[in-house]
Amino acid sequence: MAVIHKAISKASARTQADTAPMAGTKRRWPVVSFVIVNVLLLIGVLVEVLPYLYMAFSAFKSNSEIFGVPLTLWPRTWTFTNMVQLFDGFPVARWMLNTAIVAVVGTFLAVMLASLAGFAFAKHDFRFKTPLLFLMLATILLPSQVLLVPQFQIMRTLDWFNTYQGLIIPRAVTAFGIILMRQYTLSIPNELLDAARVDGATEFGIWWRVVVPLVRPGLAVLGILTFLGLWNDYFWPLIITTNPKMFVMNLGISSLIGPYDFRYGMLLSGALLASLPVILVFIFFQKQFVAGLTRGALK
């Protein structure tokens, strides 16, 4: 028996000696992978952020310093001449106001109309419901350039050039928004809607008092995406507006570039002003945005 106990002790000691380095290796690998992932993320952040920082700081440089060699990130001499010349020479305040009106009103209409249409497709039965849904899905596959000529003809018939309705209405309803809100509305139990009908609520009242509060994360996601798209839109305002007073910010900035005149200082100042509202919207609503995307992913 003593011999057996001695053999078991040796085997146990050998096993511990063999497994100890493996356990240490297993503990080291998570640390190494953690460091590698964070280094890669840091490189990605720098690649994304550095061009924006260079643009933001260059808005406060003179033209000679912008084109000077070597390139500098931090201005050697801070100057507000570009910003002053931009506001003195061009209707920048009017461009910002036009962009804000288009983005805010367009976002409100897109969210409300998409929620109503999503409620109808998710909780009501009507003729040609399924074909209409597939037809709407098919429109997502079409590139926006295909719809450009019909939309242009409609705007000319309605005489909506250089108007706010011409800038807003064609972008107020999208198939993506309707399908997104339909998917969120499908998660609401039918028994809850039936209980509201028993209490005497109308269909519009059910949508406003029951559906809208429950699909708020989806509304937040759609609202933020629509606001960013309308604020950054350039192509449609280029088609629909010819009067400089009706330009949006992106179109106004592009008008600063002439065939023989490249005022990069003012150009960068305008780009900085155009980007600030978008960044502020994302900072204030990032929790709702992430919550809505996470809820959609978990479905």
Short mmCIF file of N, CA, C and O in Angstrom, two decimals, residues 35-166:
data_model
loop_
_atom_site.label_atom_id
_atom_site.label_comp_id
_atom_site.label_asym_id
_atom_site.label_seq_id
_atom_site.Cartn_x
_atom_site.Cartn_y
_atom_site.Cartn_z
N VAL A 35 -4.97 43.15 -25.34
CA VAL A 35 -4.07 44.23 -25.75
C VAL A 35 -4.12 44.42 -27.27
O VAL A 35 -4.19 45.55 -27.77
N ILE A 36 -4.12 43.30 -28.04
CA ILE A 36 -4.14 43.41 -29.51
C ILE A 36 -5.42 44.08 -29.99
O ILE A 36 -5.40 44.98 -30.84
N VAL A 37 -6.56 43.66 -29.41
CA VAL A 37 -7.84 44.24 -29.82
C VAL A 37 -7.88 45.73 -29.52
O VAL A 37 -8.32 46.55 -30.35
N ASN A 38 -7.39 46.13 -28.35
CA ASN A 38 -7.44 47.54 -27.99
C ASN A 38 -6.48 48.38 -28.83
O ASN A 38 -6.80 49.52 -29.17
N VAL A 39 -5.32 47.81 -29.17
CA VAL A 39 -4.39 48.54 -30.05
C VAL A 39 -5.02 48.74 -31.42
O VAL A 39 -4.95 49.84 -32.01
N LEU A 40 -5.67 47.69 -31.97
CA LEU A 40 -6.33 47.82 -33.27
C LEU A 40 -7.47 48.84 -33.21
O LEU A 40 -7.65 49.64 -34.15
N LEU A 41 -8.24 48.82 -32.11
CA LEU A 41 -9.31 49.81 -31.97
C LEU A 41 -8.76 51.23 -31.88
O LEU A 41 -9.32 52.17 -32.46
N LEU A 42 -7.63 51.38 -31.16
CA LEU A 42 -7.02 52.71 -31.05
C LEU A 42 -6.55 53.20 -32.42
O LEU A 42 -6.73 54.38 -32.76
N ILE A 43 -5.96 52.30 -33.21
CA ILE A 43 -5.53 52.68 -34.57
C ILE A 43 -6.74 53.08 -35.41
O ILE A 43 -6.70 54.09 -36.15
N GLY A 44 -7.84 52.33 -35.30
CA GLY A 44 -9.05 52.67 -36.04
C GLY A 44 -9.61 54.03 -35.64
O GLY A 44 -10.04 54.81 -36.50
N VAL A 45 -9.60 54.31 -34.34
CA VAL A 45 -10.09 55.61 -33.87
C VAL A 45 -9.23 56.75 -34.41
O VAL A 45 -9.74 57.79 -34.86
N LEU A 46 -7.92 56.56 -34.38
CA LEU A 46 -7.02 57.61 -34.88
C LEU A 46 -7.24 57.84 -36.38
O LEU A 46 -7.23 58.99 -36.84
N VAL A 47 -7.41 56.75 -37.14
CA VAL A 47 -7.65 56.89 -38.59
C VAL A 47 -8.93 57.66 -38.85
O VAL A 47 -9.02 58.47 -39.79
N GLU A 48 -9.95 57.46 -38.00
CA GLU A 48 -11.22 58.15 -38.20
C GLU A 48 -11.18 59.59 -37.70
O GLU A 48 -11.78 60.48 -38.31
N VAL A 49 -10.51 59.82 -36.59
CA VAL A 49 -10.61 61.12 -35.92
C VAL A 49 -9.58 62.12 -36.46
O VAL A 49 -9.88 63.33 -36.56
N LEU A 50 -8.39 61.67 -36.82
CA LEU A 50 -7.34 62.60 -37.23
C LEU A 50 -7.74 63.48 -38.42
O LEU A 50 -7.48 64.70 -38.39
N PRO A 51 -8.34 62.94 -39.50
CA PRO A 51 -8.75 63.84 -40.60
C PRO A 51 -9.74 64.91 -40.15
O PRO A 51 -9.66 66.05 -40.62
N TYR A 52 -10.67 64.54 -39.25
CA TYR A 52 -11.62 65.55 -38.77
C TYR A 52 -10.91 66.61 -37.94
O TYR A 52 -11.19 67.81 -38.08
N LEU A 53 -9.99 66.18 -37.07
CA LEU A 53 -9.25 67.16 -36.26
C LEU A 53 -8.42 68.08 -37.15
O LEU A 53 -8.33 69.28 -36.90
N TYR A 54 -7.82 67.52 -38.21
CA TYR A 54 -7.03 68.35 -39.12
C TYR A 54 -7.93 69.38 -39.81
O TYR A 54 -7.57 70.55 -39.96
N MET A 55 -9.13 68.95 -40.21
CA MET A 55 -10.06 69.88 -40.84
C MET A 55 -10.51 70.96 -39.85
O MET A 55 -10.56 72.15 -40.19
N ALA A 56 -10.82 70.55 -38.61
CA ALA A 56 -11.31 71.51 -37.61
C ALA A 56 -10.24 72.54 -37.26
O ALA A 56 -10.53 73.75 -37.21
N PHE A 57 -9.01 72.11 -37.04
CA PHE A 57 -7.95 73.06 -36.68
C PHE A 57 -7.53 73.91 -37.89
O PHE A 57 -7.13 75.07 -37.73
N SER A 58 -7.60 73.34 -39.10
CA SER A 58 -7.20 74.10 -40.29
C SER A 58 -8.17 75.24 -40.58
O SER A 58 -7.83 76.17 -41.31
N ALA A 59 -9.40 75.15 -40.04
CA ALA A 59 -10.35 76.25 -40.22
C ALA A 59 -9.87 77.52 -39.55
O ALA A 59 -10.33 78.62 -39.88
N PHE A 60 -8.91 77.40 -38.63
CA PHE A 60 -8.38 78.56 -37.90
C PHE A 60 -6.93 78.86 -38.29
O PHE A 60 -6.18 79.44 -37.52
N LYS A 61 -6.52 78.39 -39.48
CA LYS A 61 -5.18 78.67 -39.99
C LYS A 61 -5.28 79.63 -41.17
O LYS A 61 -6.32 79.72 -41.84
N SER A 62 -4.18 80.31 -41.46
CA SER A 62 -4.11 81.11 -42.68
C SER A 62 -3.87 80.17 -43.87
O SER A 62 -3.45 79.03 -43.70
N ASN A 63 -4.16 80.67 -45.08
CA ASN A 63 -3.96 79.84 -46.27
C ASN A 63 -2.51 79.41 -46.44
O ASN A 63 -2.23 78.30 -46.90
N SER A 64 -1.58 80.31 -46.08
CA SER A 64 -0.16 79.96 -46.22
C SER A 64 0.21 78.80 -45.29
O SER A 64 1.02 77.95 -45.66
N GLU A 65 -0.39 78.77 -44.10
CA GLU A 65 -0.09 77.67 -43.18
C GLU A 65 -0.79 76.38 -43.61
O GLU A 65 -0.25 75.28 -43.40
N ILE A 66 -2.00 76.49 -44.20
CA ILE A 66 -2.70 75.29 -44.66
C ILE A 66 -1.89 74.57 -45.72
O ILE A 66 -1.78 73.34 -45.73
N PHE A 67 -1.28 75.35 -46.65
CA PHE A 67 -0.51 74.74 -47.73
C PHE A 67 0.98 74.67 -47.39
O PHE A 67 1.78 74.29 -48.25
N GLY A 68 1.37 75.05 -46.16
CA GLY A 68 2.79 75.03 -45.80
C GLY A 68 3.32 73.62 -45.60
O GLY A 68 2.58 72.66 -45.40
N VAL A 69 4.63 73.50 -45.68
CA VAL A 69 5.33 72.23 -45.47
C VAL A 69 6.35 72.44 -44.36
O VAL A 69 7.13 73.41 -44.41
N PRO A 70 6.36 71.57 -43.33
CA PRO A 70 5.51 70.37 -43.16
C PRO A 70 4.11 70.71 -42.68
O PRO A 70 3.87 71.81 -42.16
N LEU A 71 3.21 69.76 -42.83
CA LEU A 71 1.85 69.95 -42.37
C LEU A 71 1.80 70.00 -40.85
O LEU A 71 2.55 69.28 -40.17
N THR A 72 0.95 70.84 -40.33
CA THR A 72 0.81 70.96 -38.88
C THR A 72 -0.63 70.68 -38.49
O THR A 72 -1.56 71.08 -39.20
N LEU A 73 -0.81 69.99 -37.38
CA LEU A 73 -2.17 69.74 -36.89
C LEU A 73 -2.66 70.93 -36.08
O LEU A 73 -3.74 71.45 -36.31
N TRP A 74 -1.84 71.36 -35.15
CA TRP A 74 -2.20 72.49 -34.29
C TRP A 74 -1.76 73.80 -34.96
O TRP A 74 -0.63 73.91 -35.42
N PRO A 75 -2.64 74.80 -35.07
CA PRO A 75 -2.25 76.05 -35.77
C PRO A 75 -1.09 76.76 -35.07
O PRO A 75 -1.08 76.88 -33.84
N ARG A 76 -0.12 77.22 -35.86
CA ARG A 76 0.96 78.03 -35.26
C ARG A 76 0.40 79.38 -34.82
O ARG A 76 0.77 79.89 -33.77
N THR A 77 -0.47 79.94 -35.66
CA THR A 77 -1.11 81.22 -35.32
C THR A 77 -2.61 81.08 -35.55
O THR A 77 -3.05 80.80 -36.66
N TRP A 78 -3.37 81.28 -34.47
CA TRP A 78 -4.82 81.15 -34.58
C TRP A 78 -5.39 82.40 -35.25
O TRP A 78 -5.03 83.52 -34.92
N THR A 79 -6.28 82.22 -36.21
CA THR A 79 -6.93 83.34 -36.89
C THR A 79 -8.40 83.00 -37.14
O THR A 79 -8.74 81.85 -37.44
N PHE A 80 -9.26 84.01 -36.99
CA PHE A 80 -10.69 83.84 -37.25
C PHE A 80 -11.10 84.54 -38.55
O PHE A 80 -12.27 84.79 -38.78
N THR A 81 -10.09 84.87 -39.37
CA THR A 81 -10.36 85.58 -40.62
C THR A 81 -11.24 84.76 -41.55
O THR A 81 -12.17 85.30 -42.19
N ASN A 82 -10.98 83.46 -41.63
CA ASN A 82 -11.79 82.60 -42.51
C ASN A 82 -13.26 82.61 -42.11
O ASN A 82 -14.16 82.71 -42.95
N MET A 83 -13.51 82.52 -40.81
CA MET A 83 -14.89 82.50 -40.32
C MET A 83 -15.57 83.85 -40.57
O MET A 83 -16.74 83.89 -40.98
N VAL A 84 -14.84 84.94 -40.32
CA VAL A 84 -15.43 86.27 -40.53
C VAL A 84 -15.74 86.50 -42.00
O VAL A 84 -16.82 86.99 -42.36
N GLN A 85 -14.80 86.15 -42.88
CA GLN A 85 -15.04 86.33 -44.32
C GLN A 85 -16.19 85.45 -44.81
O GLN A 85 -16.95 85.85 -45.69
N LEU A 86 -16.34 84.28 -44.21
CA LEU A 86 -17.43 83.38 -44.61
C LEU A 86 -18.78 83.99 -44.29
O LEU A 86 -19.70 83.99 -45.12
N PHE A 87 -18.93 84.54 -43.08
CA PHE A 87 -20.21 85.12 -42.68
C PHE A 87 -20.45 86.47 -43.36
O PHE A 87 -21.61 86.84 -43.60
N ASP A 88 -19.38 87.22 -43.67
CA ASP A 88 -19.56 88.52 -44.32
C ASP A 88 -19.88 88.38 -45.81
O ASP A 88 -20.63 89.18 -46.37
N GLY A 89 -19.33 87.38 -46.45
CA GLY A 89 -19.46 87.28 -47.90
C GLY A 89 -20.59 86.38 -48.39
O GLY A 89 -20.97 86.47 -49.57
N PHE A 90 -21.14 85.54 -47.51
CA PHE A 90 -22.13 84.56 -47.97
C PHE A 90 -23.25 84.44 -46.92
O PHE A 90 -23.01 84.64 -45.72
N PRO A 91 -24.47 84.06 -47.37
CA PRO A 91 -25.61 83.91 -46.43
C PRO A 91 -25.54 82.59 -45.66
O PRO A 91 -26.41 81.73 -45.80
N VAL A 92 -24.50 82.45 -44.85
CA VAL A 92 -24.29 81.18 -44.14
C VAL A 92 -25.39 80.93 -43.13
O VAL A 92 -25.86 79.78 -42.97
N ALA A 93 -25.85 81.99 -42.44
CA ALA A 93 -26.93 81.81 -41.46
C ALA A 93 -28.20 81.29 -42.14
O ALA A 93 -28.90 80.43 -41.60
N ARG A 94 -28.48 81.82 -43.33
CA ARG A 94 -29.66 81.35 -44.08
C ARG A 94 -29.47 79.89 -44.52
O ARG A 94 -30.41 79.10 -44.46
N TRP A 95 -28.26 79.52 -44.91
CA TRP A 95 -28.01 78.13 -45.29
C TRP A 95 -28.21 77.20 -44.09
O TRP A 95 -28.78 76.11 -44.23
N MET A 96 -27.72 77.62 -42.93
CA MET A 96 -27.90 76.79 -41.72
C MET A 96 -29.37 76.67 -41.36
O MET A 96 -29.85 75.59 -40.97
N LEU A 97 -30.12 77.79 -41.48
CA LEU A 97 -31.55 77.75 -41.17
C LEU A 97 -32.29 76.83 -42.14
O LEU A 97 -33.14 76.03 -41.72
N ASN A 98 -31.97 76.94 -43.43
CA ASN A 98 -32.61 76.05 -44.41
C ASN A 98 -32.33 74.58 -44.09
O ASN A 98 -33.23 73.73 -44.15
N THR A 99 -31.09 74.28 -43.76
CA THR A 99 -30.72 72.89 -43.45
C THR A 99 -31.45 72.40 -42.21
O THR A 99 -31.94 71.26 -42.17
N ALA A 100 -31.55 73.26 -41.19
CA ALA A 100 -32.24 72.86 -39.95
C ALA A 100 -33.72 72.62 -40.21
O ALA A 100 -34.30 71.63 -39.71
N ILE A 101 -34.36 73.49 -41.00
CA ILE A 101 -35.79 73.30 -41.31
C ILE A 101 -36.01 72.00 -42.08
O ILE A 101 -36.90 71.21 -41.75
N VAL A 102 -35.20 71.77 -43.08
CA VAL A 102 -35.34 70.55 -43.89
C VAL A 102 -35.11 69.30 -43.03
O VAL A 102 -35.89 68.33 -43.09
N ALA A 103 -34.07 69.32 -42.20
CA ALA A 103 -33.73 68.13 -41.41
C ALA A 103 -34.77 67.87 -40.32
O ALA A 103 -35.21 66.72 -40.14
N VAL A 104 -35.20 68.91 -39.60
CA VAL A 104 -36.12 68.71 -38.48
C VAL A 104 -37.52 68.34 -38.97
O VAL A 104 -38.12 67.35 -38.53
N VAL A 105 -38.05 69.14 -39.91
CA VAL A 105 -39.41 68.85 -40.41
C VAL A 105 -39.43 67.52 -41.17
O VAL A 105 -40.36 66.72 -41.02
N GLY A 106 -38.41 67.27 -41.98
CA GLY A 106 -38.35 66.01 -42.71
C GLY A 106 -38.25 64.81 -41.78
O GLY A 106 -38.88 63.78 -42.03
N THR A 107 -37.49 64.94 -40.71
CA THR A 107 -37.38 63.84 -39.75
C THR A 107 -38.70 63.59 -39.05
O THR A 107 -39.13 62.43 -38.88
N PHE A 108 -39.39 64.67 -38.63
CA PHE A 108 -40.69 64.51 -37.97
C PHE A 108 -41.69 63.80 -38.89
O PHE A 108 -42.38 62.85 -38.48
N LEU A 109 -41.78 64.24 -40.15
CA LEU A 109 -42.70 63.61 -41.08
C LEU A 109 -42.33 62.15 -41.35
O LEU A 109 -43.20 61.27 -41.41
N ALA A 110 -41.04 61.90 -41.51
CA ALA A 110 -40.60 60.53 -41.80
C ALA A 110 -40.93 59.58 -40.66
O ALA A 110 -41.40 58.45 -40.89
N VAL A 111 -40.72 60.02 -39.43
CA VAL A 111 -40.98 59.16 -38.28
C VAL A 111 -42.48 58.89 -38.11
O VAL A 111 -42.91 57.75 -37.92
N MET A 112 -43.29 59.96 -38.20
CA MET A 112 -44.72 59.79 -38.01
C MET A 112 -45.36 58.95 -39.12
O MET A 112 -46.13 58.03 -38.86
N LEU A 113 -45.05 59.27 -40.37
CA LEU A 113 -45.66 58.54 -41.49
C LEU A 113 -45.20 57.09 -41.54
O LEU A 113 -46.00 56.18 -41.82
N ALA A 114 -43.91 56.85 -41.26
CA ALA A 114 -43.42 55.47 -41.26
C ALA A 114 -44.05 54.66 -40.13
O ALA A 114 -44.37 53.48 -40.31
N SER A 115 -44.26 55.30 -38.98
CA SER A 115 -44.90 54.59 -37.87
C SER A 115 -46.35 54.24 -38.19
O SER A 115 -46.83 53.13 -37.90
N LEU A 116 -47.08 55.19 -38.81
CA LEU A 116 -48.47 54.91 -39.20
C LEU A 116 -48.55 53.79 -40.23
O LEU A 116 -49.36 52.86 -40.11
N ALA A 117 -47.70 53.87 -41.25
CA ALA A 117 -47.71 52.83 -42.28
C ALA A 117 -47.27 51.48 -41.71
O ALA A 117 -47.84 50.43 -42.05
N GLY A 118 -46.28 51.48 -40.84
CA GLY A 118 -45.84 50.24 -40.21
C GLY A 118 -46.92 49.63 -39.35
O GLY A 118 -47.10 48.39 -39.33
N PHE A 119 -47.70 50.46 -38.66
CA PHE A 119 -48.83 49.98 -37.86
C PHE A 119 -49.89 49.33 -38.75
O PHE A 119 -50.44 48.27 -38.43
N ALA A 120 -50.16 49.95 -39.90
CA ALA A 120 -51.16 49.39 -40.83
C ALA A 120 -50.69 48.05 -41.39
O ALA A 120 -51.46 47.09 -41.44
N PHE A 121 -49.42 47.96 -41.79
CA PHE A 121 -48.92 46.71 -42.36
C PHE A 121 -48.79 45.61 -41.31
O PHE A 121 -48.89 44.42 -41.64
N ALA A 122 -48.56 45.96 -40.07
CA ALA A 122 -48.31 44.94 -39.04
C ALA A 122 -49.59 44.44 -38.39
O ALA A 122 -49.69 43.25 -38.05
N LYS A 123 -50.57 45.30 -38.21
CA LYS A 123 -51.73 44.95 -37.38
C LYS A 123 -53.07 45.04 -38.08
O LYS A 123 -54.11 44.91 -37.43
N HIS A 124 -53.10 45.31 -39.36
CA HIS A 124 -54.37 45.41 -40.08
C HIS A 124 -54.30 44.55 -41.34
O HIS A 124 -53.23 44.38 -41.92
N ASP A 125 -55.48 44.05 -41.74
CA ASP A 125 -55.59 43.30 -42.98
C ASP A 125 -56.36 44.13 -44.00
O ASP A 125 -57.42 44.70 -43.68
N PHE A 126 -55.85 44.21 -45.20
CA PHE A 126 -56.52 44.93 -46.27
C PHE A 126 -56.11 44.29 -47.60
O PHE A 126 -55.15 43.49 -47.65
N ARG A 127 -56.84 44.61 -48.64
CA ARG A 127 -56.60 43.98 -49.95
C ARG A 127 -55.21 44.36 -50.47
O ARG A 127 -54.75 45.49 -50.30
N PHE A 128 -54.59 43.40 -51.11
CA PHE A 128 -53.27 43.57 -51.73
C PHE A 128 -52.19 43.95 -50.71
O PHE A 128 -51.22 44.64 -51.04
N LYS A 129 -52.40 43.53 -49.46
CA LYS A 129 -51.41 43.87 -48.43
C LYS A 129 -50.05 43.23 -48.72
O LYS A 129 -49.01 43.91 -48.72
N THR A 130 -50.06 41.92 -48.98
CA THR A 130 -48.79 41.22 -49.23
C THR A 130 -48.11 41.68 -50.52
O THR A 130 -46.90 41.95 -50.51
N PRO A 131 -48.84 41.82 -51.66
CA PRO A 131 -48.16 42.34 -52.86
C PRO A 131 -47.58 43.74 -52.66
O PRO A 131 -46.50 44.05 -53.16
N LEU A 132 -48.32 44.59 -51.93
CA LEU A 132 -47.81 45.94 -51.68
C LEU A 132 -46.53 45.90 -50.84
O LEU A 132 -45.60 46.68 -51.07
N LEU A 133 -46.51 44.96 -49.87
CA LEU A 133 -45.32 44.86 -49.03
C LEU A 133 -44.11 44.40 -49.84
O LEU A 133 -43.00 44.97 -49.70
N PHE A 134 -44.31 43.41 -50.71
CA PHE A 134 -43.19 42.95 -51.54
C PHE A 134 -42.77 44.02 -52.55
O PHE A 134 -41.58 44.17 -52.86
N LEU A 135 -43.75 44.77 -53.07
CA LEU A 135 -43.42 45.86 -54.00
C LEU A 135 -42.59 46.93 -53.30
O LEU A 135 -41.63 47.46 -53.87
N MET A 136 -42.95 47.21 -52.05
CA MET A 136 -42.19 48.20 -51.30
C MET A 136 -40.78 47.70 -50.99
O MET A 136 -39.80 48.46 -51.03
N LEU A 137 -40.68 46.41 -50.67
CA LEU A 137 -39.34 45.83 -50.45
C LEU A 137 -38.50 45.92 -51.72
O LEU A 137 -37.29 46.17 -51.65
N ALA A 138 -39.13 45.72 -52.87
CA ALA A 138 -38.38 45.77 -54.13
C ALA A 138 -37.83 47.15 -54.41
O ALA A 138 -36.78 47.30 -55.04
N THR A 139 -38.54 48.20 -53.95
CA THR A 139 -38.05 49.56 -54.21
C THR A 139 -36.74 49.85 -53.49
O THR A 139 -36.02 50.76 -53.89
N ILE A 140 -36.44 49.11 -52.42
CA ILE A 140 -35.17 49.32 -51.72
C ILE A 140 -34.00 48.95 -52.61
O ILE A 140 -32.91 49.52 -52.51
N LEU A 141 -34.24 47.98 -53.52
CA LEU A 141 -33.16 47.53 -54.40
C LEU A 141 -32.85 48.53 -55.50
O LEU A 141 -31.81 48.44 -56.15
N LEU A 142 -33.77 49.47 -55.76
CA LEU A 142 -33.56 50.42 -56.84
C LEU A 142 -32.60 51.51 -56.40
O LEU A 142 -32.75 52.09 -55.32
N PRO A 143 -31.62 51.86 -57.20
CA PRO A 143 -30.76 52.99 -56.86
C PRO A 143 -31.54 54.30 -56.97
O PRO A 143 -32.46 54.42 -57.78
N SER A 144 -31.17 55.25 -56.14
CA SER A 144 -31.92 56.51 -56.10
C SER A 144 -31.86 57.26 -57.43
O SER A 144 -32.78 58.02 -57.75
N GLN A 145 -30.81 57.03 -58.23
CA GLN A 145 -30.70 57.73 -59.52
C GLN A 145 -31.81 57.33 -60.48
O GLN A 145 -32.17 58.11 -61.37
N VAL A 146 -32.37 56.10 -60.30
CA VAL A 146 -33.44 55.66 -61.19
C VAL A 146 -34.69 56.51 -60.99
O VAL A 146 -35.45 56.77 -61.94
N LEU A 147 -34.93 56.96 -59.76
CA LEU A 147 -36.11 57.75 -59.45
C LEU A 147 -35.92 59.24 -59.71
O LEU A 147 -36.86 60.03 -59.50
N LEU A 148 -34.75 59.63 -60.14
CA LEU A 148 -34.45 61.06 -60.25
C LEU A 148 -35.31 61.75 -61.31
O LEU A 148 -35.90 62.82 -61.05
N VAL A 149 -35.43 61.16 -62.50
CA VAL A 149 -36.19 61.79 -63.58
C VAL A 149 -37.68 61.89 -63.23
O VAL A 149 -38.29 62.97 -63.39
N PRO A 150 -38.35 60.80 -62.76
CA PRO A 150 -39.76 60.96 -62.37
C PRO A 150 -39.97 62.01 -61.29
O PRO A 150 -40.92 62.80 -61.36
N GLN A 151 -39.08 62.03 -60.27
CA GLN A 151 -39.23 63.03 -59.23
C GLN A 151 -39.03 64.45 -59.77
O GLN A 151 -39.73 65.39 -59.38
N PHE A 152 -38.10 64.59 -60.68
CA PHE A 152 -37.86 65.91 -61.28
C PHE A 152 -39.10 66.38 -62.06
O PHE A 152 -39.50 67.54 -61.96
N GLN A 153 -39.74 65.46 -62.80
CA GLN A 153 -40.94 65.81 -63.55
C GLN A 153 -42.10 66.20 -62.62
O GLN A 153 -42.85 67.14 -62.89
N ILE A 154 -42.22 65.46 -61.51
CA ILE A 154 -43.28 65.78 -60.54
C ILE A 154 -43.05 67.16 -59.92
O ILE A 154 -43.97 67.97 -59.79
N MET A 155 -41.80 67.45 -59.57
CA MET A 155 -41.50 68.77 -58.98
C MET A 155 -41.76 69.89 -59.98
O MET A 155 -42.25 70.96 -59.62
N ARG A 156 -41.46 69.66 -61.25
CA ARG A 156 -41.71 70.69 -62.26
C ARG A 156 -43.20 70.89 -62.46
O ARG A 156 -43.67 72.03 -62.63
N THR A 157 -43.99 69.79 -62.43
CA THR A 157 -45.44 69.92 -62.57
C THR A 157 -46.05 70.70 -61.40
O THR A 157 -46.94 71.53 -61.59
N LEU A 158 -45.54 70.42 -60.20
CA LEU A 158 -46.07 71.10 -59.01
C LEU A 158 -45.45 72.47 -58.80
O LEU A 158 -45.90 73.21 -57.91
N ASP A 159 -44.44 72.82 -59.59
CA ASP A 159 -43.74 74.10 -59.45
C ASP A 159 -43.17 74.24 -58.03
O ASP A 159 -43.38 75.25 -57.35
N TRP A 160 -42.46 73.21 -57.59
CA TRP A 160 -41.88 73.19 -56.24
C TRP A 160 -40.37 73.44 -56.23
O TRP A 160 -39.70 73.12 -55.26
N PHE A 161 -39.82 73.97 -57.30
CA PHE A 161 -38.39 74.29 -57.29
C PHE A 161 -38.14 75.48 -56.35
O PHE A 161 -38.95 76.42 -56.27
N ASN A 162 -37.01 75.43 -55.66
CA ASN A 162 -36.62 76.49 -54.72
C ASN A 162 -37.67 76.70 -53.63
O ASN A 162 -37.97 77.83 -53.23
N THR A 163 -38.26 75.60 -53.14
CA THR A 163 -39.24 75.67 -52.03
C THR A 163 -38.87 74.63 -50.98
O THR A 163 -38.19 73.64 -51.27
N TYR A 164 -39.37 74.88 -49.76
CA TYR A 164 -39.11 73.91 -48.69
C TYR A 164 -39.84 72.59 -48.94
O TYR A 164 -39.30 71.52 -48.65
N GLN A 165 -41.07 72.67 -49.47
CA GLN A 165 -41.80 71.42 -49.72
C GLN A 165 -41.10 70.57 -50.77
O GLN A 165 -41.12 69.35 -50.72
N GLY A 166 -40.46 71.23 -51.74
CA GLY A 166 -39.70 70.47 -52.72
C GLY A 166 -38.48 69.77 -52.13
O GLY A 166 -38.08 68.70 -52.58
#
